[in-house]
Tab-separated table of C-alpha atoms in Angstrom:
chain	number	residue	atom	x	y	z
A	1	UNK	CA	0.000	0.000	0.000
A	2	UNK	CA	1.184	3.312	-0.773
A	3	UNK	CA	0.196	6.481	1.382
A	4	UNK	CA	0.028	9.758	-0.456
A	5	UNK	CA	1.412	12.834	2.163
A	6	UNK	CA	1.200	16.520	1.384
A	7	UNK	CA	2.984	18.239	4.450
A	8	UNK	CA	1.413	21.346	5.571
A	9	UNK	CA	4.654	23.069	6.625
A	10	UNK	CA	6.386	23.138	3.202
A	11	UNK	CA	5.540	25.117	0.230
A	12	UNK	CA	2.136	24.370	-1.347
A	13	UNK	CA	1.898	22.141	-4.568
A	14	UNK	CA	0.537	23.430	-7.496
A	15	UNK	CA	0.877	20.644	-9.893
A	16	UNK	CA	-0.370	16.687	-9.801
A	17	UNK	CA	1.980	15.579	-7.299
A	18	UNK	CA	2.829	15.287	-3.455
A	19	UNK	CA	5.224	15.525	-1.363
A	20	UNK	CA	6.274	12.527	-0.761
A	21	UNK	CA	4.925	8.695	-0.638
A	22	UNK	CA	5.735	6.161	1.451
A	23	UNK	CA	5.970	2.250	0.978
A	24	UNK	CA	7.782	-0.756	2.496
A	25	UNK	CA	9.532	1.574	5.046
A	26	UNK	CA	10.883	3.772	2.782
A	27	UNK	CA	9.883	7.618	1.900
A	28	UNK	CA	10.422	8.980	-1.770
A	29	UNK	CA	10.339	12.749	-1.506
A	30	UNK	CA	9.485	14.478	-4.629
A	31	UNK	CA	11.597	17.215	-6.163
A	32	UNK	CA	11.752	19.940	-3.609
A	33	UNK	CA	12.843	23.835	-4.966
A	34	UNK	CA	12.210	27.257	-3.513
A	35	UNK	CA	9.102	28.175	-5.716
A	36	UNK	CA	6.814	29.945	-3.818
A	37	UNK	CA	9.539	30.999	-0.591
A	38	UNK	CA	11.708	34.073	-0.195
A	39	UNK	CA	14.551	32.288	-1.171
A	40	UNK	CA	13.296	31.768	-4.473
A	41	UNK	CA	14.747	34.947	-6.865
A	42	UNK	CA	18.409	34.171	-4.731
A	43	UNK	CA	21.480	32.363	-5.967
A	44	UNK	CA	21.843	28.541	-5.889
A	45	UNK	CA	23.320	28.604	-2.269
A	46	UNK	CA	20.179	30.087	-0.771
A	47	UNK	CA	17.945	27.890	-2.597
A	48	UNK	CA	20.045	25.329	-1.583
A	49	UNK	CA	19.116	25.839	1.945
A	50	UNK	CA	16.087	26.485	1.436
A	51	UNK	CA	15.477	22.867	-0.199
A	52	UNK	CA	17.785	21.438	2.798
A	53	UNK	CA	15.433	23.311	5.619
A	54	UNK	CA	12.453	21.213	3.764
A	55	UNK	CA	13.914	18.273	3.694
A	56	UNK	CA	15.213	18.279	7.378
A	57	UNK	CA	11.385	19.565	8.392
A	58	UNK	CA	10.299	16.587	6.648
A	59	UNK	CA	12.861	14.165	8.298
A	60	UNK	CA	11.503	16.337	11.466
A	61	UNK	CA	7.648	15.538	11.348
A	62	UNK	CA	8.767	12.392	10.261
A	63	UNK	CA	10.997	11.368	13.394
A	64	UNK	CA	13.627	10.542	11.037
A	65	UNK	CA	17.519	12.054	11.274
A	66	UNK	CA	19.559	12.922	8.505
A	67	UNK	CA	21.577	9.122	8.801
A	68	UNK	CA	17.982	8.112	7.269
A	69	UNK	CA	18.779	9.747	4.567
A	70	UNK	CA	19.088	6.908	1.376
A	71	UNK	CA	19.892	9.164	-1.557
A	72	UNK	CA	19.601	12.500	-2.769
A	73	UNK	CA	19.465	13.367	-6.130
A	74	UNK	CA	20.618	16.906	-6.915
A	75	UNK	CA	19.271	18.481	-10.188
A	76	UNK	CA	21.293	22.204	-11.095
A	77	UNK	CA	20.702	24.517	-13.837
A	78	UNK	CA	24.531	24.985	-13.993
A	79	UNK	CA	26.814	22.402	-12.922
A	80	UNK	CA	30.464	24.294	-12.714
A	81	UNK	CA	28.575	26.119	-9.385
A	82	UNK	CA	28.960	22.755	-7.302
A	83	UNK	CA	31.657	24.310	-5.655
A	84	UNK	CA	29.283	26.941	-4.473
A	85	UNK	CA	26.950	24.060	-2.341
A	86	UNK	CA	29.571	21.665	-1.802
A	87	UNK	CA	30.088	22.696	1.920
A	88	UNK	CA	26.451	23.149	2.511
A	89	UNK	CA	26.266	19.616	1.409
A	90	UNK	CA	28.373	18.046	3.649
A	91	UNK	CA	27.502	20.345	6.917
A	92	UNK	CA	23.959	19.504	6.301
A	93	UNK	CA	24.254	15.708	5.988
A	94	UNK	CA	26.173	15.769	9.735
A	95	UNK	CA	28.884	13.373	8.510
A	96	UNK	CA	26.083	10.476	7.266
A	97	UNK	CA	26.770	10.821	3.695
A	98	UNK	CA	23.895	8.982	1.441
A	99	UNK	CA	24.529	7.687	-2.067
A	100	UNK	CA	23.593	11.037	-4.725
A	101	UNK	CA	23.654	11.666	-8.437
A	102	UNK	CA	24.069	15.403	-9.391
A	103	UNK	CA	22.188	16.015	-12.850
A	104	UNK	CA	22.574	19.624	-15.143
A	105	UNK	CA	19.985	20.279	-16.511
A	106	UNK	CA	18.647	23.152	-18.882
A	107	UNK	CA	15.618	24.297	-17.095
A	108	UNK	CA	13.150	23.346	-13.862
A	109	UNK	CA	9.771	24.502	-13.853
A	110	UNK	CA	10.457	28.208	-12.931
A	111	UNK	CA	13.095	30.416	-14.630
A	112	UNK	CA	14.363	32.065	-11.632
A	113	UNK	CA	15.030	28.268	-9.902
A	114	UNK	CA	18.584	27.203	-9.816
A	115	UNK	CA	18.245	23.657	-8.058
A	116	UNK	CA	15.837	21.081	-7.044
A	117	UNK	CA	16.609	17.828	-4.785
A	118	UNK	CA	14.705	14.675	-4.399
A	119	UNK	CA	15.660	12.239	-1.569
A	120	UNK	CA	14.772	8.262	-0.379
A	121	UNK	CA	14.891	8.254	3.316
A	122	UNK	CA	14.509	4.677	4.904
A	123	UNK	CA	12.143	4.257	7.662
């Protein structure tokens, strides 16, 4: 059985998804961006937090920790800024590093978005 979960705390959907889904003690977060939040006209750092604040709320109303944390994958407009999130990366995931795949891409599904993350957190 899957459950459907739309978390009130994070930024409203406005497309045919949810948040997340869980099944067979795992949670599959859908792509998470700053559309719709202050930090979502700012450079790829502060939407970079921004996506890391929803994801640790999530792990939060969850009563999950960031070693739960399966996989991220990392989607970014422009690839040769890495550098620029690298750090935030590794400060956020508290030394439990989870497997990732970093994908360029050309566009998300606002122009001023620089970077949107997906994650698998184990239950």
């Amino acid at each position: 059985m899957v459950e459907r979960i739309t978390y009130e705390s994070l930024p409203q959907i406005a497309g045919p998804y949810v948040h997340a889904t869980k099944h067979s003690n795992t949670l599959y977060l859908s792509g998470l961006t700053a559309y719709g939040t202050a930090s979502q006209a700012l450079d790829l750092t502060e939407q970079s937090k921004e996506i890391l604040e929803q994801i640790s709320e999530v792990l939060r109303l969850e009563s999950r920790s960031k070693s739960d944390l399966v996989k991220l994958t990392i989607f970014v407009r422009d690839i040769s800024m890495l550098a620029s999130i690298r750090e935030l990366l590794f400060d956020f995931y508290d030394g439990h590093l989870p497997a990732c795949s970093l994908v360029e891409v050309s566009k998300l599904i606002h122009p001023d978005l620089l970077v949107e993350i997906e994650a698998v957190v184990a239950l």
